[in-house]
Amino acid sequence: MNADPVDALVATAPDGIAFDDLHVERNGETYAYETPAESLTGLEEPELRDVAAASPYVSNWYFWHATAPQTDARWAFLRWLEGADDPVPQRYDALAEGIATEWGQLRVTVSLTEAGGRSYALRHVDDAATAGADLTDHDEPLDARELAKHDNDGAYRPLKTAPSLQTGWQFPALGPAELVEAVHAFYPATVQNWHREREGDLDVTHWHETVERQTGIYGVVRTWDRGEGYEHVNWVAEACCDDSQCLKRREWGYDEETDLDVDNRASETPGDSGGETARGGDGEFPRREPCSPFIAAARQWTKLEGEQSQAYEFELTPSEKEQVEAIIGAVAEGRSADIREADVYDGANRYRTRFLRAKLFDDDGNLCGVETED
Amino acid sequence: MEQALVIAAHGSHLNAESSTPTFSHADTIRATSAFGEVRESFWKEEPHFREALRTVDAEDVYLVPLFVSEGYFTEQVIPREFRLKEWDPELWDSDGTSADTATLTAEDTGQTVHYCGPVGTHDSMSDVIVQRAKSVTDDPDVGDGFGLAVVGHGTERNENSAKAIEYHADRIAERDRFDEVQALFMDEDPEVDDVTDFFESEDVVVVPLFIADGYHTQEDIPEDMGLCEDYRDGWAVPETVDDKRVWYAGAVGTEPLMADVVLERAAEAGADVSAAIEQVRGDAGETSAAGD
């Protein structure tokens, strides 16, 4: 397409243009130009050029047809980011201020460029109010691959959609195709799966089908279905798929006919059986099948759950029992590192835990001296 | 029609550096502009094999496994996870080191996928091993007075794993560049533990045929060879072991010339990448033609 929006409009007019309330046609030697604001007919080409040069409808048409990536998912995502269902004047007013949207832990702000195009600023949602000067600038979308690798503490993030994205960076001005590439590097395939879902075309693969597919060292997971229903899958999903652990919204269930009973929304109390309100989370983009870390964890649970339970006898004070529960709770919620050193009122405090170990463990690390029996 | 390249690598749930060579080779190929799109994909990371194709717009995709040998991953896991309809290992008609390419359709996206054999068994991999020896010795003429050990995992899970190592060791030996060339293994005889027993030469370059540096190449093999007591102590290059100088190269997959092997695979499957191959070979300091 021509490099100039007006040239492009004139060149395309013979085919007819109808986009975002802009209508342009050529009738013989003259042109018709119509927007909600004005309806002009019988325009000579120079007149059309004058009208078009000043029209946000034309720069908008040009951006969406000549600048933005044209493939369905990318185009739809970029349209969604700026609320493209809104009329052009209203949208342009908002774009002048910048339209911000959250995508997982990403915050995308779309604004207009002088030429009527779009510029996309990308940063962590927690950095929404941080001064740009305090963030590290990036302009290469693939830098996102490295930013996505480690959390703020430097720990490796094997699951890209874990809510542990590091802060402190920004991409101040990406083009439309670059923005989608950066989003892909942070959250691979989320744009495509979100688009498929909007089109009613999301290919969900449920638990049963997923484990049936496994071979090699993961083949053992297939055996974790011993006519015992799907309670075990609920447990795995509660452990792994909660909004506090993964930002994707779980759309897979036990099988085609059977949803899980677990509610993965962060707003629900952990352990609640969701029943009719059960949902796979509040995330904007879907999880269409159990992921790779999930299957690896399920493999370990398949082995562990093959064991028979036994009765052990321990003597604990009521506070010690509650302390054990507090420690499990703190580890499960990833909160143990946040417990203050001197906060001995929290059962999962390090000194409290070391005291419990000193009192209750024997030299071999057995709780209350009770040996583990195989 | 625009052509796209998808690289399929193992990745890791535990090791952040496992993906680094994949990213690096993908970037090298991106810089040549030979493909409209270049996409990394992983078994253990994201984008996962299952969802890589849907992120690629091109209808025509060259899929190259960044794996060392032919076997479980290249014959079962990758075709299954990429949903390549009608895949059958017979389509490669391979003896274990001679996989070429097969053209298939992806079930979920309908894309045409040219599924290539792994980089590890391509003839040009021999060049990368030699290049690795040049890099680690910082000597473009390395060979005279040197032995070369090509190290692989072994046959524990896959007999083709050893075949690939022996294949390249034999090919490099035929060139008479090094005084001696030996294939060694972690899990079977001849074992890498006894590396110095297998060489007369005072200098031995050891090149592990692994894609990424990780547990095996940075912990296991250095300790087994006696480069160090504990991998955390590190080792010198060269390190003296049993009065021989051992030049330990680390994973061959980190060598920049690996990008060339990916391109060679795609070229043989019909991709138009000859200019890119010239460029990558030039930049990586290697000028000989593919596979000699």
XYZ file of C-alpha atoms in Angstrom:
666
model
C 0.000 0.000 0.000
C 1.168 3.558 -0.699
C 3.354 5.153 1.925
C 1.071 8.162 2.125
C -2.426 7.692 3.627
C -4.101 10.089 1.181
C -2.434 8.485 -1.849
C -3.509 5.112 -0.493
C -7.078 6.311 -0.038
C -7.288 7.658 -3.589
C -5.795 4.447 -4.949
C -8.213 2.251 -2.991
C -11.374 4.340 -3.488
C -12.332 2.656 -6.797
C -12.784 -0.600 -4.849
C -14.931 1.196 -2.264
C -13.922 1.793 1.366
C -16.151 1.092 4.342
C -14.330 0.940 7.658
C -14.947 2.342 11.156
C -17.690 4.757 9.907
C -15.610 5.927 6.938
C -17.199 5.403 3.523
C -15.436 6.408 0.308
C -16.472 5.545 -3.243
C -15.583 6.665 -6.706
C -18.501 7.407 -9.000
C -17.195 8.078 -12.492
C -14.726 10.935 -12.147
C -15.840 12.137 -8.723
C -15.745 10.743 -5.198
C -18.199 10.369 -2.349
C -16.815 10.758 1.207
C -18.990 10.042 4.214
C -18.439 9.943 7.967
C -20.924 10.475 10.826
C -19.776 14.116 10.820
C -20.180 14.920 7.123
C -21.427 13.529 3.842
C -19.799 14.902 0.707
C -20.491 13.862 -2.868
C -19.232 14.952 -6.253
C -15.713 15.652 -4.930
C -12.922 16.100 -7.445
C -9.721 14.259 -6.541
C -7.962 17.412 -5.166
C -11.013 18.082 -2.995
C -11.029 14.529 -1.738
C -7.335 14.850 -0.948
C -7.952 18.010 1.097
C -10.740 16.412 3.078
C -8.817 13.174 3.604
C -5.609 14.866 4.728
C -7.370 16.374 7.738
C -9.515 13.342 8.574
C -8.810 11.093 11.566
C -11.091 8.544 9.877
C -8.595 8.314 7.025
C -5.499 8.023 9.219
C -7.404 5.406 11.244
C -8.310 3.439 8.085
C -4.726 3.669 6.885
C -3.244 2.494 10.164
C -5.471 -0.562 10.321
C -4.850 -1.531 6.706
C -1.273 -0.513 5.995
C 0.583 -0.392 9.317
C -1.004 -2.875 11.720
C -0.238 -6.585 11.208
C -3.004 -8.007 9.058
C -3.311 -11.543 10.398
C -6.506 -12.148 12.330
C -5.275 -12.717 15.879
C -2.743 -9.892 15.928
C -5.145 -7.449 14.284
C -7.997 -8.353 16.635
C -5.756 -8.041 19.684
C -4.529 -4.601 18.690
C -8.117 -3.496 17.934
C -9.206 -4.756 21.345
C -6.376 -2.887 23.068
C -7.689 0.465 21.877
C -11.372 -0.365 22.212
C -11.928 -0.173 18.472
C -15.679 -0.631 18.830
C -15.833 3.010 19.948
C -16.390 5.693 17.300
C -13.233 7.261 15.878
C -13.539 10.763 17.439
C -14.152 9.341 20.903
C -11.355 6.814 20.462
C -8.923 9.449 19.202
C -9.652 11.626 22.231
C -8.890 8.667 24.470
C -5.791 7.740 22.466
C -4.503 11.283 22.863
C -4.440 10.586 26.603
C -3.295 6.993 26.129
C -5.516 3.909 26.498
C -4.139 1.451 29.039
C -5.059 -2.246 29.140
C -3.793 -5.072 31.328
C -2.787 -8.420 29.857
C -1.715 -10.682 32.681
C 0.936 -8.628 34.457
C 1.571 -6.530 31.362
C 0.245 -3.019 30.991
C -0.074 -1.810 27.420
C -0.708 1.875 26.747
C -1.704 2.807 23.198
C -1.337 6.369 22.017
C -1.420 8.245 18.719
C 1.674 9.202 16.815
C 1.878 12.508 14.969
C 1.315 10.768 11.667
C -1.949 9.238 12.899
C -0.379 5.885 13.647
C -0.104 4.138 16.993
C 2.642 3.807 19.554
C 2.553 1.103 22.214
C 4.178 1.449 25.615
C 4.656 -1.744 27.594
C 5.587 -2.189 31.244
C 4.690 -4.246 34.330
C 1.268 -3.479 35.841
C 2.966 -2.777 39.162
C 5.042 -0.084 37.433
C 1.947 1.751 36.186
C 2.716 4.779 38.338
C 6.522 4.500 38.201
C 8.342 7.377 36.510
C 9.746 6.281 33.153
C 13.182 7.506 34.200
C 13.206 4.928 36.988
C 12.647 2.045 34.561
C 15.153 0.412 32.227
C 14.289 1.169 28.613
C 14.091 -1.517 25.935
C 13.250 -1.148 22.269
C 13.937 -4.669 20.992
C 10.804 -6.837 21.478
C 12.852 -10.021 21.904
C 14.472 -8.520 25.026
C 11.250 -9.702 26.633
C 12.563 -13.275 26.444
C 15.287 -12.432 28.961
C 13.021 -10.282 31.151
C 10.575 -13.195 31.326
C 13.239 -15.667 32.463
C 13.717 -14.569 36.069
C 11.589 -13.012 38.793
C 12.586 -10.017 40.916
C 14.651 -12.281 43.175
C 16.520 -13.797 40.244
C 14.693 -17.142 40.429
C 14.061 -18.936 37.140
C 10.459 -18.831 35.894
C 9.747 -22.063 33.980
C 6.075 -21.099 33.688
C 5.767 -17.910 31.672
C 2.291 -17.089 32.962
C 3.189 -17.412 36.640
C 2.297 -14.109 38.351
C 5.959 -13.457 39.122
C 7.039 -11.282 36.221
C 9.906 -9.011 37.199
C 9.354 -5.246 37.395
C 11.573 -2.288 36.583
C 11.597 -2.275 32.769
C 9.659 -0.615 30.007
C 9.315 -0.656 26.256
C 8.404 3.017 25.815
C 7.497 3.019 22.127
C 6.849 -0.165 20.172
C 5.201 -0.415 16.767
C 2.099 -2.606 16.435
C 3.865 -5.734 15.143
C 6.643 -5.281 17.710
C 4.117 -5.000 20.528
C 2.551 -8.339 19.613
C 6.015 -9.932 19.409
C 6.920 -8.626 22.866
C 3.623 -9.881 24.308
C 4.321 -13.245 22.700
C 7.759 -13.372 24.298
C 6.282 -12.667 27.734
C 3.173 -14.818 27.310
C 3.609 -17.158 24.332
C 0.531 -17.976 22.241
C -1.842 -16.118 24.576
C -2.927 -13.717 21.833
C -3.655 -16.567 19.435
C -5.582 -18.627 21.982
C -7.531 -15.593 23.192
C -8.492 -14.891 19.590
C -9.476 -18.504 18.968
C -11.685 -18.374 22.026
C -13.376 -15.149 20.857
C -14.034 -16.803 17.519
C -15.522 -19.849 19.249
C -12.647 -21.913 17.923
C -10.542 -22.695 20.999
C -9.273 -26.267 20.846
C -9.434 -27.431 24.447
C -7.663 -30.652 25.390
C -8.930 -32.032 28.681
C -7.037 -33.886 31.391
C -8.000 -37.386 30.321
C -6.977 -36.846 26.718
C -3.755 -35.129 27.791
C -2.555 -37.923 30.057
C -3.542 -40.544 27.478
C -1.128 -38.856 25.085
C 1.861 -39.094 27.436
C 4.703 -41.527 26.794
C 8.230 -42.081 28.060
C 8.802 -40.981 31.633
C 5.418 -39.219 31.656
C 3.521 -42.317 30.544
C 3.039 -43.249 34.198
C 0.525 -40.405 34.605
C -1.931 -42.473 32.559
C -2.162 -44.894 35.461
C -3.424 -42.157 37.777
C -6.980 -43.021 36.852
C -7.954 -46.054 38.833
C -11.678 -45.661 38.755
C -11.367 -43.193 41.584
C -13.221 -40.344 39.900
C -11.425 -37.094 39.323
C -10.885 -35.780 42.844
C -7.133 -36.106 42.282
C -7.366 -33.833 39.236
C -9.231 -31.292 41.362
C -6.331 -31.343 43.811
C -3.755 -30.837 41.084
C -5.743 -27.980 39.590
C -6.188 -26.391 43.004
C -2.444 -26.672 43.577
C -1.290 -25.419 40.180
C -4.007 -23.580 38.257
C -5.122 -21.034 40.821
C -4.910 -17.399 39.752
C -2.270 -16.984 42.439
C -0.074 -19.493 40.560
C -0.935 -18.987 36.871
C -2.585 -16.088 35.066
C -4.201 -18.237 32.410
C -7.858 -19.070 32.888
C -8.209 -22.855 32.977
C -10.677 -23.963 30.350
C -9.877 -27.661 30.421
C -11.710 -30.085 32.691
C -11.494 -33.780 33.451
C -12.939 -34.736 30.091
C -15.321 -33.382 27.486
C -18.351 -34.048 29.708
C -16.883 -33.441 33.150
C -15.761 -30.084 34.511
C -13.557 -29.906 37.554
C -15.117 -28.738 40.821
C -12.277 -26.479 41.792
C -12.560 -22.714 41.638
C -9.290 -21.183 40.543
C -10.264 -17.565 41.051
C -7.975 -15.681 43.389
C -10.978 -14.095 45.059
C -12.259 -17.435 46.357
C -11.019 -19.026 49.540
C -8.544 -21.805 48.745
C -10.027 -25.203 49.412
C -13.580 -24.102 48.681
C -15.357 -26.461 46.413
C -16.742 -24.101 43.832
C -19.750 -26.162 42.751
C -21.831 -24.206 40.273
C -19.618 -21.176 40.621
C -16.424 -23.127 39.856
C -14.280 -21.342 37.319
C -10.801 -21.804 36.013
C -9.734 -18.324 37.076
C -10.312 -14.717 36.114
C -7.508 -14.456 33.571
C -8.044 -12.626 30.286
C -6.524 -15.425 28.226
C -7.349 -19.144 28.350
C -5.334 -22.231 29.273
C -6.449 -24.757 26.745
C -4.780 -27.852 28.177
C -2.709 -28.996 31.167
C 0.762 -27.498 30.715
C 4.184 -29.100 30.794
C 5.171 -28.244 34.417
C 1.703 -29.483 35.424
C 2.284 -32.868 33.778
C 5.740 -33.116 35.337
C 4.222 -32.452 38.774
C 1.391 -34.901 38.088
C 4.000 -37.553 37.283
C 5.503 -37.097 40.735
C 2.066 -37.193 42.398
C 1.163 -40.296 40.421
C 4.109 -42.032 42.026
C 3.503 -40.622 45.506
C -0.207 -41.330 45.407
C 0.514 -44.969 44.651
C 1.514 -45.327 48.318
C -0.961 -46.586 50.914
C -1.637 -44.333 53.869
C -0.603 -45.564 57.308
C -1.348 -44.554 60.880
C 1.466 -42.695 62.630
C 1.233 -41.521 66.197
C 2.599 -38.111 67.086
C 2.035 -36.051 70.184
C 1.680 -32.356 69.546
C 0.382 -29.516 71.665
C -2.639 -27.740 70.145
C -0.376 -24.842 69.207
C 2.124 -27.183 67.584
C -0.606 -28.747 65.454
C -1.668 -25.285 64.371
C 1.927 -24.379 63.737
C 2.356 -27.322 61.358
C -0.719 -26.089 59.516
C 0.651 -22.542 59.471
C 3.960 -23.732 57.990
C 2.220 -25.690 55.240
C -0.002 -22.700 54.553
C 2.934 -20.286 54.366
C 4.932 -22.506 51.993
C 1.888 -23.206 49.817
C 1.118 -19.509 49.512
C 4.762 -18.632 48.839
C 4.709 -16.385 51.879
C 7.497 -17.850 54.005
C 10.138 -15.391 52.782
C 7.883 -12.491 53.754
C 7.523 -13.461 57.408
C 9.544 -11.006 59.435
C 12.524 -12.371 61.303
C 11.285 -11.367 64.724
C 7.609 -12.110 64.090
C 7.533 -15.068 66.466
C 3.747 -14.757 66.599
C 3.529 -16.316 63.131
C 3.771 -20.106 63.340
C 5.780 -20.218 60.117
C 8.410 -17.816 61.461
C 11.926 -19.205 61.065
C 12.794 -19.146 64.784
C 9.455 -20.738 65.651
C 10.072 -23.430 63.073
C 13.647 -24.046 64.214
C 12.384 -24.376 67.797
C 9.807 -26.928 66.675
C 12.510 -28.901 64.875
C 14.863 -28.719 67.880
C 12.129 -29.995 70.175
C 10.415 -32.624 68.039
C 12.968 -34.080 65.617
C 15.420 -36.801 66.508
C 18.966 -36.870 65.107
C 17.758 -38.570 61.922
C 15.179 -35.883 61.213
C 12.188 -38.014 62.236
C 9.192 -36.098 63.543
C 8.704 -37.018 67.249
C 11.269 -39.776 66.706
C 8.733 -41.778 64.693
C 10.446 -43.552 61.831
C 8.924 -43.519 58.339
C 7.853 -47.038 57.432
C 7.956 -48.098 53.800
C 4.946 -17.445 -0.296
C 6.598 -16.449 2.999
C 8.501 -19.238 4.655
C 8.802 -19.645 8.403
C 11.266 -21.526 10.555
C 10.343 -23.195 13.826
C 13.159 -24.575 15.958
C 12.146 -27.350 18.367
C 14.355 -27.677 21.450
C 14.113 -29.510 24.765
C 14.247 -26.631 27.271
C 14.130 -27.152 31.024
C 11.861 -26.645 34.025
C 14.904 -26.143 36.236
C 17.770 -24.615 34.268
C 17.344 -21.071 32.963
C 20.251 -21.424 30.555
C 18.918 -24.448 28.703
C 17.097 -22.227 26.187
C 20.011 -19.850 25.630
C 21.607 -21.595 22.606
C 18.186 -21.926 20.988
C 17.525 -18.197 21.348
C 20.994 -17.392 20.148
C 20.823 -19.520 16.970
C 17.312 -18.257 16.247
C 18.586 -14.680 16.505
C 21.453 -15.441 14.126
C 18.995 -16.799 11.585
C 16.576 -13.890 12.107
C 19.391 -11.492 11.288
C 19.755 -13.096 7.843
C 16.096 -12.299 6.997
C 15.934 -15.665 5.209
C 12.613 -16.425 6.887
C 9.626 -14.135 7.369
C 9.283 -15.594 10.849
C 11.623 -17.531 13.113
C 10.076 -19.085 16.176
C 11.658 -20.986 19.074
C 9.615 -23.763 20.680
C 10.235 -26.107 23.578
C 9.192 -29.376 25.175
C 9.637 -28.067 28.722
C 9.182 -24.335 28.207
C 6.957 -21.937 26.338
C 6.124 -21.507 23.559
C 5.454 -25.216 23.883
C 5.609 -27.582 20.907
C 1.814 -27.814 21.128
C 1.247 -24.117 20.558
C 4.163 -22.962 18.417
C 2.574 -23.347 15.011
C -0.444 -21.195 15.814
C 1.879 -18.280 16.560
C 3.350 -18.505 13.051
C 1.450 -16.803 10.234
C 3.126 -18.536 7.294
C 1.412 -21.515 5.702
C 4.740 -23.116 4.907
C 6.852 -24.022 7.932
C 10.281 -25.620 8.219
C 10.513 -27.457 11.516
C 14.057 -28.269 12.678
C 14.692 -30.191 15.921
C 17.615 -28.825 17.900
C 18.330 -32.314 19.195
C 21.486 -34.390 19.078
C 20.199 -37.739 17.910
C 17.346 -39.401 16.132
C 15.006 -41.342 18.357
C 12.328 -40.818 20.957
C 12.049 -37.040 20.697
C 12.425 -36.675 16.955
C 10.375 -39.730 16.049
C 7.629 -39.658 18.678
C 7.373 -36.566 20.834
C 7.865 -33.746 18.329
C 5.587 -35.124 15.576
C 2.907 -35.959 18.140
C 3.014 -32.616 19.947
C 3.084 -30.634 16.692
C 0.153 -32.776 15.560
C 1.752 -33.807 12.292
C -0.858 -35.975 10.659
C 0.326 -39.161 8.999
C 3.810 -38.964 10.459
C 5.693 -42.217 10.304
C 9.412 -42.548 11.083
C 9.657 -44.538 7.844
C 9.201 -41.255 5.995
C 12.755 -40.327 6.962
C 14.004 -43.735 5.887
C 16.918 -43.310 8.263
C 19.554 -45.765 9.458
C 19.778 -43.770 12.678
C 21.928 -40.952 11.316
C 20.465 -40.274 7.887
C 17.102 -38.589 8.540
C 16.219 -36.018 5.929
C 12.781 -34.454 5.678
C 9.088 -35.231 5.400
C 6.283 -32.904 4.390
C 3.165 -33.179 6.551
C 0.093 -31.234 7.583
C -0.473 -29.945 11.120
C -3.839 -31.141 12.349
C -4.754 -28.078 14.422
C -3.588 -25.293 12.098
C -3.590 -26.866 8.645
C -0.081 -25.554 7.959
C 2.295 -27.434 5.706
C 5.214 -28.550 7.848
C 8.529 -29.680 6.394
C 9.706 -31.815 9.265
C 13.495 -32.075 9.181
C 15.892 -34.473 10.844
C 17.678 -33.220 13.966
C 20.718 -30.969 13.736
C 22.838 -33.564 15.543
C 22.889 -36.100 12.728
C 23.409 -33.670 9.874
C 26.766 -33.990 8.109
C 27.619 -30.349 8.731
C 27.562 -31.075 12.462
C 31.038 -32.541 11.986
C 32.156 -29.054 10.955
C 30.650 -27.568 14.081
C 32.540 -30.055 16.262
C 35.790 -29.062 14.542
C 34.842 -25.403 14.864
C 34.252 -25.975 18.563
C 37.769 -27.389 18.847
C 39.121 -24.290 17.103
C 37.171 -22.018 19.440
C 38.254 -23.681 22.657
C 41.927 -23.789 21.662
C 41.728 -20.383 20.004
C 43.692 -21.947 17.151
C 42.161 -22.027 13.651
C 44.718 -24.655 12.619
C 44.225 -26.959 15.599
C 44.770 -30.605 14.728
C 48.478 -31.526 14.596
C 49.576 -33.041 17.876
C 45.993 -33.037 19.153
C 43.511 -35.747 19.943
C 39.772 -35.096 19.696
C 37.160 -36.774 21.886
C 33.524 -36.493 20.824
C 31.398 -37.243 23.884
C 27.796 -38.398 23.984
C 25.271 -39.509 26.532
C 25.301 -43.142 25.511
C 22.826 -45.845 24.811
C 20.892 -45.885 28.046
C 17.668 -44.848 26.367
C 18.398 -44.769 22.690
C 20.896 -46.649 20.574
C 20.894 -43.864 17.998
C 22.439 -41.593 20.610
C 25.732 -43.497 20.275
C 25.385 -43.780 16.513
C 25.403 -40.013 16.100
C 28.580 -39.672 18.180
C 30.380 -42.436 16.312
C 29.190 -41.105 12.980
C 30.783 -37.705 13.497
C 33.908 -39.126 15.144
C 34.438 -41.359 12.091
C 33.832 -38.523 9.661
C 36.279 -36.238 11.430
C 38.860 -39.034 11.710
C 38.701 -39.517 7.926
C 39.820 -35.942 7.456
C 43.195 -36.660 9.125
C 43.079 -33.289 10.774
C 43.580 -34.552 14.325
C 46.184 -37.145 15.254
C 43.485 -39.215 16.945
C 39.695 -39.091 17.172
C 37.679 -41.089 19.687
C 33.971 -41.382 20.484
C 33.384 -41.538 24.261
C 30.261 -41.917 26.370
C 28.889 -41.131 29.786
C 26.891 -44.327 30.211
C 28.786 -46.988 28.345
C 32.241 -48.039 27.146
C 34.433 -46.402 26.069
C 33.751 -44.111 29.003
C 34.673 -40.477 29.193
C 35.920 -41.048 32.773
C 39.052 -42.642 31.327
C 39.542 -40.030 28.632
C 43.321 -39.812 28.900
C 43.706 -43.618 28.504
C 42.403 -43.410 24.956
C 44.924 -40.903 23.623
C 48.638 -40.854 22.893
C 48.585 -37.116 22.167
C 49.541 -34.731 24.923
C 46.715 -32.395 23.998
C 43.139 -33.630 23.864
C 40.128 -31.530 22.923
C 36.907 -32.853 24.441
C 33.684 -31.802 22.711
C 30.397 -33.046 24.217
C 27.673 -33.498 21.601
C 25.029 -31.779 23.710
C 22.759 -28.918 22.689
C 22.938 -26.840 25.863
C 25.245 -26.575 28.826
C 23.694 -27.961 31.958
C 24.070 -30.730 34.488
C 25.800 -33.217 32.173
C 28.263 -30.854 30.502
C 28.994 -28.545 33.431
C 28.893 -30.950 36.384
C 28.971 -34.625 35.445
C 31.504 -34.792 32.635
C 34.082 -32.373 34.141
C 34.053 -34.308 37.416
C 34.104 -37.718 35.694
C 37.109 -36.716 33.599
C 38.945 -35.439 36.649
C 39.031 -31.815 35.521
C 37.957 -30.980 39.060
C 36.888 -32.643 42.290
C 33.780 -30.520 42.489
C 32.310 -28.697 39.504
C 31.770 -25.624 41.685
C 35.550 -25.219 41.865
C 35.718 -24.823 38.091
C 38.614 -25.944 35.873
C 41.225 -24.452 33.613
C 41.242 -24.701 29.827
C 43.398 -26.575 29.245
C 43.430 -28.547 32.493
C 46.171 -31.065 33.156
C 44.905 -34.595 33.780
C 47.307 -37.548 33.979
C 50.060 -35.465 32.368
C 47.857 -34.594 29.405
C 46.333 -31.243 28.604
C 42.554 -31.601 28.334
C 40.802 -28.796 26.457
C 37.207 -29.147 27.550
C 34.881 -27.358 25.144
C 31.482 -27.581 26.832
C 28.335 -28.257 24.808
C 28.885 -28.100 21.061
C 25.370 -26.667 20.759
C 26.539 -23.300 22.067
C 28.868 -22.852 19.073
C 27.580 -20.040 16.804
C 28.060 -22.210 13.706
C 25.144 -24.380 14.942
C 22.837 -21.858 13.267
C 24.302 -23.060 9.987
C 23.227 -26.636 10.660
C 19.676 -25.465 11.282
C 19.765 -23.658 7.942
C 21.278 -26.676 6.167
C 18.404 -28.802 7.433
C 15.847 -26.285 6.177
C 17.664 -25.909 2.843
C 17.534 -29.649 2.233
C 13.810 -29.554 2.929
C 13.403 -26.962 0.191
C 13.777 -23.626 1.978
C 15.401 -20.854 -0.005
C 18.234 -19.978 2.367
C 21.471 -20.230 0.373
C 22.411 -16.570 0.958
C 21.749 -16.982 4.681
C 24.004 -20.053 4.810
C 26.845 -18.090 3.212
C 26.323 -15.261 5.676
C 26.182 -17.459 8.776
C 29.195 -19.534 7.743
C 31.134 -16.341 7.062
C 30.198 -14.748 10.368
C 30.954 -17.906 12.329
C 34.436 -18.114 10.803
C 33.831 -21.239 8.793
C 34.100 -21.227 5.017
C 34.138 -24.827 3.887
C 31.083 -26.165 2.119
C 28.414 -28.081 3.990
C 29.470 -31.548 5.061
C 32.907 -30.973 3.491
